[in-house]
XYZ file of C-alpha atoms in Angstrom:
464
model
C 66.413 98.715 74.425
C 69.405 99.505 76.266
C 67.664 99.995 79.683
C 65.846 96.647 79.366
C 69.173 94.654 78.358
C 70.396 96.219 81.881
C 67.322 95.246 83.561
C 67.863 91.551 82.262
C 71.123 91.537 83.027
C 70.848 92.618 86.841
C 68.013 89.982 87.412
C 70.270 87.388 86.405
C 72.549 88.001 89.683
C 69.431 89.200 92.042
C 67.172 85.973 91.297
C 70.604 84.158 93.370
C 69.780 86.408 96.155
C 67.267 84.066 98.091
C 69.554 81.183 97.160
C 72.221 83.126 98.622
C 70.456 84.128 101.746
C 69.173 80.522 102.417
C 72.822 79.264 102.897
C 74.392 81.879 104.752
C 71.885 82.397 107.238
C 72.475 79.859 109.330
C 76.336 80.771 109.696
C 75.150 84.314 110.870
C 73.380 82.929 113.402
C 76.010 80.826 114.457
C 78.316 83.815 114.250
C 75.749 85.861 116.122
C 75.516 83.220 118.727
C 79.204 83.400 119.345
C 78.811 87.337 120.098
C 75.461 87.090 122.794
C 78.025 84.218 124.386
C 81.135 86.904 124.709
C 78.664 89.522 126.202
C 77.178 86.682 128.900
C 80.136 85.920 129.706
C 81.692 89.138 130.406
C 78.937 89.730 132.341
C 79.246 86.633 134.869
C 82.567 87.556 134.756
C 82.016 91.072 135.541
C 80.402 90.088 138.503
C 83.415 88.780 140.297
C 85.705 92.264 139.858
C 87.598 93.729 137.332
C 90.869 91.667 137.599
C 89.175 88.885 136.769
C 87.458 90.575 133.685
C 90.568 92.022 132.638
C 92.008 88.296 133.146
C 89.877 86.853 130.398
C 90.089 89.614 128.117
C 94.031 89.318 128.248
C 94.296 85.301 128.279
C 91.662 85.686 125.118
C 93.631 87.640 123.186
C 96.432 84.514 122.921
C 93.124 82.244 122.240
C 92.326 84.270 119.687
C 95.470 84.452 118.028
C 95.305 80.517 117.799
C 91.116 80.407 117.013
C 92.074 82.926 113.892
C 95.048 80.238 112.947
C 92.633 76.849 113.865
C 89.716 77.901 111.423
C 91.605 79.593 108.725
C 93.280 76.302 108.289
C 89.873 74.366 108.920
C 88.249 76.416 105.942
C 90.247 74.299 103.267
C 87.784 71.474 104.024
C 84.886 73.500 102.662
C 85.814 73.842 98.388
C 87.006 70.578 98.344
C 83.927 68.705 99.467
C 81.973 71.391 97.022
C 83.625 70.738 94.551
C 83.381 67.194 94.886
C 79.728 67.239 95.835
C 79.613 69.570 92.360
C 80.507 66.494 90.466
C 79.111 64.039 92.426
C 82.331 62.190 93.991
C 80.977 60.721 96.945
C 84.344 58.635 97.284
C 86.457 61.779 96.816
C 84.014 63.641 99.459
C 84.623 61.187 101.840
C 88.487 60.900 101.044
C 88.471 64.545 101.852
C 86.514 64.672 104.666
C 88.151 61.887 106.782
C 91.844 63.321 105.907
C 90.503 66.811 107.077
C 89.282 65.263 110.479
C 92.916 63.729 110.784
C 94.681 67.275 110.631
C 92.132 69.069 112.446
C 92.517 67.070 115.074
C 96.711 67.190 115.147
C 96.258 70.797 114.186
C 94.053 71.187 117.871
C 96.733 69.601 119.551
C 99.331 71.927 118.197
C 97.364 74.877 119.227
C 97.090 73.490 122.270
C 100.507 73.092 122.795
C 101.483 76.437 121.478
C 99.219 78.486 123.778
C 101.094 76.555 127.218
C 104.425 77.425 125.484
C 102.799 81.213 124.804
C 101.875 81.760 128.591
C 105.434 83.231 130.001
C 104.426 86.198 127.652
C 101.491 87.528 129.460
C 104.426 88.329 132.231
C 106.262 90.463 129.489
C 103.312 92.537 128.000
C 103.545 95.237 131.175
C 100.049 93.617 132.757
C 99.086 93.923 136.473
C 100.245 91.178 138.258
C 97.110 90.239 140.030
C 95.101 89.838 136.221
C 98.229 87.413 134.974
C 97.874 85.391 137.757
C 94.467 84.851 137.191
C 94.887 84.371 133.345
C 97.194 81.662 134.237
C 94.812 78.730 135.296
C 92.318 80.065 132.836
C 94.213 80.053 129.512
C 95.375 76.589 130.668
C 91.988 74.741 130.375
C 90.710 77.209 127.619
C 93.442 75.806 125.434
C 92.520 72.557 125.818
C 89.305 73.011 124.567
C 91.219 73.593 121.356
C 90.868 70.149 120.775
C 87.397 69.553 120.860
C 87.035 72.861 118.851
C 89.029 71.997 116.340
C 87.810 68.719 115.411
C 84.122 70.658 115.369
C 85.347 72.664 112.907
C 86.492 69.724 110.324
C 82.762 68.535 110.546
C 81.215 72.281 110.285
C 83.600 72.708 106.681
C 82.507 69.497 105.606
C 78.783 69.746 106.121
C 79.219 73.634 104.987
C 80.783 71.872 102.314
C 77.632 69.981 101.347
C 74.870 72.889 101.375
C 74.292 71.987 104.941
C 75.115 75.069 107.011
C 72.242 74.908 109.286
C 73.360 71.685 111.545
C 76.645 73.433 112.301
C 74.588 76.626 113.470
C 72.101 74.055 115.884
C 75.171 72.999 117.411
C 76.789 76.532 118.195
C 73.716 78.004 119.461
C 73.270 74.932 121.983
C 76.886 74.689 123.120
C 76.431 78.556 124.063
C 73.284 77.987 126.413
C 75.172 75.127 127.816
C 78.324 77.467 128.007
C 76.295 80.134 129.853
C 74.165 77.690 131.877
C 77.696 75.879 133.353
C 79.218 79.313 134.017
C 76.553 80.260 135.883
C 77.041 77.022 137.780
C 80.381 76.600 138.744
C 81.489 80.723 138.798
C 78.970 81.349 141.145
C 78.923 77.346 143.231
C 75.034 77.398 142.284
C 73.078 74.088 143.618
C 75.906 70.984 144.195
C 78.537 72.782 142.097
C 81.724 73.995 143.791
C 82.075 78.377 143.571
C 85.271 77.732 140.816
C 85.311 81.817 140.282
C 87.136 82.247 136.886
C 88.539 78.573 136.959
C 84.706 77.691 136.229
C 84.135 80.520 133.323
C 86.934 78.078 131.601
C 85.465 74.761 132.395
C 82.325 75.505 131.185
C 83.626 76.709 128.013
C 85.775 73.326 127.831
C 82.450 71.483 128.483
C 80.289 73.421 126.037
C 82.981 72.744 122.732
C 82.668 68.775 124.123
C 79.174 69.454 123.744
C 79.316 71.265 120.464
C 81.662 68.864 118.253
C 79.395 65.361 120.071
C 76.245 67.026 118.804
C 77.150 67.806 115.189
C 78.537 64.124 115.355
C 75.752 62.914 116.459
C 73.455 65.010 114.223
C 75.294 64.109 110.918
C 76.127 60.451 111.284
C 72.195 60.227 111.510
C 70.895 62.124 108.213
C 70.845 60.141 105.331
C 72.836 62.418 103.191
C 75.988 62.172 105.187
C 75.495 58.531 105.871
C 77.919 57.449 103.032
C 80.606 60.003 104.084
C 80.905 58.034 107.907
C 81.893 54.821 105.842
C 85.394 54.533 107.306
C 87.866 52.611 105.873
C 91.585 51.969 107.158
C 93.294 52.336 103.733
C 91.557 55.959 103.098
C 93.414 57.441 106.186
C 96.652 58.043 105.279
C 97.039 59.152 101.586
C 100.034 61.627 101.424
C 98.789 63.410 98.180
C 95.287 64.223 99.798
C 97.084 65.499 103.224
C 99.234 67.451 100.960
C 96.360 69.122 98.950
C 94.475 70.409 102.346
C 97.662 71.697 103.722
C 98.511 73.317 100.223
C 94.953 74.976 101.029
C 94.464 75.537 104.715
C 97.823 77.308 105.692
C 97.661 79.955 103.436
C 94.069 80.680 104.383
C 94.865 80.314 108.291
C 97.526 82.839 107.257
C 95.199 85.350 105.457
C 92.870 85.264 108.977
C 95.983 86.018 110.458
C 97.047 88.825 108.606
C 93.776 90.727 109.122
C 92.911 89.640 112.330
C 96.449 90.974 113.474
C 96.045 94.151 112.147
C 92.726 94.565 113.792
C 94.141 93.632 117.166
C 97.196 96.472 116.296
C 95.157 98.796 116.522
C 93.842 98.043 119.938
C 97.565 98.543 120.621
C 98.324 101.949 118.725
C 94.700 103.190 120.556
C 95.934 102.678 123.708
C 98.845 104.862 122.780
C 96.555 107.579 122.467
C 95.275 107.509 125.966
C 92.214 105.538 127.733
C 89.307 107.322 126.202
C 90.737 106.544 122.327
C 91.219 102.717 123.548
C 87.476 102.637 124.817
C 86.485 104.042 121.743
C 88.233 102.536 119.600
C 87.132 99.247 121.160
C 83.204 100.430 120.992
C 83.406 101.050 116.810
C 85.224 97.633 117.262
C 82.592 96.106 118.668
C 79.676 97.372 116.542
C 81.827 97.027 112.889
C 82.142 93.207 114.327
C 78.402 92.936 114.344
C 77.536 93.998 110.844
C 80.569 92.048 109.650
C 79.491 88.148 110.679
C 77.095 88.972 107.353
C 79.656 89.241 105.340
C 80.877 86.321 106.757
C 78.040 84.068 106.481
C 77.825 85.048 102.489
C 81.505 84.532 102.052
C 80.985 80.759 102.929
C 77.995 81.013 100.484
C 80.392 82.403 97.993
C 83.320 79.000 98.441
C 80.480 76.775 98.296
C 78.220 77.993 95.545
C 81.349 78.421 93.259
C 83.113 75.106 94.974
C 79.926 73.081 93.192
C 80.496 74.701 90.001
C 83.974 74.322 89.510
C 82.961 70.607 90.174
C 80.128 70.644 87.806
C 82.744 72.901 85.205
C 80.559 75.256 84.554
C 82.652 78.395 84.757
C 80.295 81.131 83.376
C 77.636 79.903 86.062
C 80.364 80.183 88.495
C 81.408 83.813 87.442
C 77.471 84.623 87.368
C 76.674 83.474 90.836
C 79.716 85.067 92.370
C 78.999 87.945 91.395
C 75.230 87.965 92.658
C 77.027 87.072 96.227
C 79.340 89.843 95.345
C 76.210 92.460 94.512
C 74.215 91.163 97.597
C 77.080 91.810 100.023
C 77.331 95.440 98.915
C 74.098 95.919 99.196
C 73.523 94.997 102.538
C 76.940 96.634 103.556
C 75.423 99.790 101.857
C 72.638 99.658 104.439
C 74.674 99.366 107.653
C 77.028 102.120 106.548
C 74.228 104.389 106.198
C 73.079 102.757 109.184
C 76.567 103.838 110.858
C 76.360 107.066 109.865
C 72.571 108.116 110.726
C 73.278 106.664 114.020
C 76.847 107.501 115.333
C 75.693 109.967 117.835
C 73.285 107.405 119.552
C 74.548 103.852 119.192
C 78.075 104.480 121.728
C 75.881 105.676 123.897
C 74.431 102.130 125.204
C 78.188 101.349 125.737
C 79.198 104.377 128.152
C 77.999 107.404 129.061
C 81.496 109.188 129.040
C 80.980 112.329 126.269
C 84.246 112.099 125.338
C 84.319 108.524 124.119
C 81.059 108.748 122.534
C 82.078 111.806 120.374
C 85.412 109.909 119.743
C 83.262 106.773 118.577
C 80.686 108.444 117.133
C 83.548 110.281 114.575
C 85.630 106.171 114.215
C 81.956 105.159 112.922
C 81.933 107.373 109.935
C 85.094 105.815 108.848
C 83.541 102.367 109.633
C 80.625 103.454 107.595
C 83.139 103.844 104.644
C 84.818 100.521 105.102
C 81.658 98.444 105.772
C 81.751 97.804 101.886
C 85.453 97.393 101.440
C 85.249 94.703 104.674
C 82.097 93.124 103.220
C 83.758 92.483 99.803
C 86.747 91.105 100.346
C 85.395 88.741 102.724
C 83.296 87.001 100.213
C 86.008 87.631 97.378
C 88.251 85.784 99.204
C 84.696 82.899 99.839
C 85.024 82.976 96.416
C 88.622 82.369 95.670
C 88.731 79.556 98.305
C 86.021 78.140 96.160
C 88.250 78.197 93.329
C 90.876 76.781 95.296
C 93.027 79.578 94.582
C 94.912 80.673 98.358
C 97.976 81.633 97.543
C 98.283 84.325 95.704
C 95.114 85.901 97.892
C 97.350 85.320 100.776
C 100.041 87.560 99.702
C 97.258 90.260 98.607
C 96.469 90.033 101.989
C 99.913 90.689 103.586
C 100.434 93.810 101.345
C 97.245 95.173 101.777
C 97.344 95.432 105.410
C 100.950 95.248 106.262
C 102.302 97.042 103.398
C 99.771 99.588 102.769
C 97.577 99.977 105.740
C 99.350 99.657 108.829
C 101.638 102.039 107.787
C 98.900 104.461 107.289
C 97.602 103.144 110.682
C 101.303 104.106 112.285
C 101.321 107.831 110.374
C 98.473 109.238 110.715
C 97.229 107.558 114.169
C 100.112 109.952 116.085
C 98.390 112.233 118.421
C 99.686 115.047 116.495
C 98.448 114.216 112.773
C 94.623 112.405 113.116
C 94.933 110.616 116.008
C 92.212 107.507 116.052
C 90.644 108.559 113.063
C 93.780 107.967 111.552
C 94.265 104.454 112.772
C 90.985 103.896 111.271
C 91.960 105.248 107.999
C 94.745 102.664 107.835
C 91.976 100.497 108.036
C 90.048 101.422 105.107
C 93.431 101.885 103.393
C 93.805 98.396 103.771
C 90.809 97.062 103.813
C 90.037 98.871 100.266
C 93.031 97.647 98.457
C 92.433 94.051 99.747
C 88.628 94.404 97.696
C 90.021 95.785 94.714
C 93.148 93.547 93.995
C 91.116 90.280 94.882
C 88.763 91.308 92.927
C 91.436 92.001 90.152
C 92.286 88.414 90.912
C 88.847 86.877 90.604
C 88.235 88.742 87.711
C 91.002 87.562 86.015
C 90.495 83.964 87.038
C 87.218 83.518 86.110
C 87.615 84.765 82.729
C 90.625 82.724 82.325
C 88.674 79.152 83.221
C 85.774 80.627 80.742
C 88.319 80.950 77.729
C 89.335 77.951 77.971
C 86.343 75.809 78.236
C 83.927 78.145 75.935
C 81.092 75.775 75.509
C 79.457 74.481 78.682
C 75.833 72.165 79.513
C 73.187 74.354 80.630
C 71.920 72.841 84.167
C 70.324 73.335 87.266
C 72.325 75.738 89.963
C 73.421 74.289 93.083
């Protein structure tokens, strides 16, 4: 009796899992896209000498900076649409959605502007002078494209918002072939082109995002479903209390990509203290953890829009149900790679370098990525969660202490030459990464039993 109770209970979260899948999908791909476009263009890159490689990779890591501050902020979009979608609020959708477009837009500006005022530090960060003068004219018209990118992402949270992830992943996968296809072009001065070297790498990145934010316009204004969202009307532009909700939402989110994007990129830093083979592979188990994790990511927008339509539609034990199948799925499939990770340590650095050293040293950072694979998977959708609930705050400061307060230091400690050296710059990580799963989950726990106890009796209905 007991064993078949269990076996009822557990289908209740894994019938979600094709429901689930079906949504996220398309933002791996997207996410995947983004990583094949990174290797191309290293590769063109490549091609013209190693100060310009080592040019984009150092004018990238301001852009980066900005991108993790851009989309965190765009993300607030997302639980407000589902939640108004939830309750079917097509006025309050479209409320939403044209006051997001406003601030994405001034918020692409301002990251813009920030990355010109942030280019006198690539002089201070002890950098070759050759590689920072080529950064120069490249960061310049890569931060431009901020705009364009920016504005993309209001209409990828809004249609994300609605259900709709795939039209946001059509339009990332296209805007990389065009990417490649203009590098190729105007790096190289192929056919009527002019030979642009690294200059071109960046235009053809500012082209592709053009390309990328006029096709999902174009796409969306054309399906029915959105049709009644691209109503625009003067008097719905400029309401103070709806500006005030996204911001309430989207800065503490931009700062929780922050936060854990920042520690990520310190230990790049504390690698490098180590010597050049820790920093190669350290960036190697980088490179391979980022992989497995755009899975996580695709289910964590699952998680803010699946529980986004149910706190519209207040049904709050349907909510608590289906975040935890998102929850359950995640593991599992982060249960997979990190067996994955650990079967195949010795062979997967190998297709990066063929340097013994830094494939033993990556082979031993992949056990420890093996162990955080599931800490990294579940807070990501936690968090998808959370945002769903519209609850950003107090995740924001979990955030801060969990990888400021209690990993980094363990990053700093242990990662000295003479205690554990990279291993123990990874431990920080799963130090960090591990409390950040368990206290948001304390918080969603919490939460969600909370809105339950106070609205016990709830209308059975359809899922969304």
């Amino acid at each position: 009796m007991r064993t078949k109770f269990l076996v009822l209970q557990l289908s209740d979260y894994t019938k979600e899992f094709r429901k689930n899948l079906n949504i996220a999908y398309p933002v791996m791909l997207g996410q995947l896209g983004h990583v094949l476009v990174g290797l191309a263009d290293n590769l063109m890159v490549g091609r013209l000498g190693a100060a310009p490689l080592a040019a984009v990779s150092l004018g990238n890591s301001l852009v980066f900076i900005a991108l993790s501050l851009g989309i965190g902020f765009s993300f607030a979009i997302t639980p407000l649409i589902a939640e108004a979608d939830g309750s079917g609020d097509i006025e309050k959708g479209r409320s939403y959605f044209h006051h997001g477009i406003i601030l994405c837009g001034i918020n692409g500006i301002l990251l813009f502007l920030l990355l010109l005022l942030a280019k006198p530090l690539l002089y201070y960060l002890d950098q070759p002078p050759e590689v920072v003068e080529y950064a120069m004219p490249y960061l310049e018209i890569v931060a431009f494209s901020m705009l364009p990118l920016m504005i993309f992402q209001a209409y990828k949270q809004f249609a994300d918002g609605l259900s709709q992830t795939k039209y946001s992943m059509y339009a990332t996968i296209l805007a990389n072939v065009v990417n490649v296809l203009f590098n190729y072009l105007l790096i190289y001065g192929i056919w009527v082109f002019p030979e642009l070297g690294l200059e071109g790498a960046a235009i053809g990145t500012l082209i592709s995002r053009f390309f990328m934010l006029w096709f999902v316009w174009e796409i969306l204004r054309r399906k029915s479903k959105f049709k009644p969202y691209f109503v625009w009307s003067k008097k719905e532009l400029f309401n103070i209390d709806i500006f005030k909700k996204i911001l309430n939402l989207g800065l503490p989110t931009a700062l929780q990509m922050l936060f854990e994007v920042a520690i990520f990129t310190a230990t790049v830093f504390l690698a490098g203290l180590l010597g050049t083979n820790q920093q190669a592979a350290n960036q190697i188990a980088l490179n391979l953890a980022s992989m497995t994790f755009m899975i996580a990511v695709g289910l964590g927008v699952t998680a803010t829009i699946r529980v986004g339509n149910q706190k519209g539609l207040h049904h709050y034990k349907e909510l608590r149900r289906i975040a935890m199948s998102v929850f359950l799925l995640v593991f599992i499939i982060e249960a997979v790679f990190a067996v994955g990770f650990i079967l195949l340590k010795d062979w997967l650095p190998t297709f990066y370098i063929d340097n013994a050293e830094v494939v033993l040293l990556s082979s031993q950072l992949l056990i420890v990525a093996a162990l955080f694979q599931l800490s990294d998977g579940m807070q990501v959708v936690i968090l998808g969660a959370l945002r769903g609930l519209q609850d950003v705050k107090v995740p924001t400061a979990i955030c801060f202490v969990a990888y400021w307060m209690i990993g980094f230091p363990v990053s700093w400690y242990f990662g000295k030459a003479e205690n554990m050296g990279s291993m123990g710059i990874w431990m920080g990580l799963l130090a960090g990464l591990t409390a950040s799963a368990l206290m948001l989950y304390f918080r969603f726990n919490y939460l969600s039993h909370k809105l339950i106890a106070n609205k016990p009796k709830e209308i059975k209905t359809e899922t969304v």
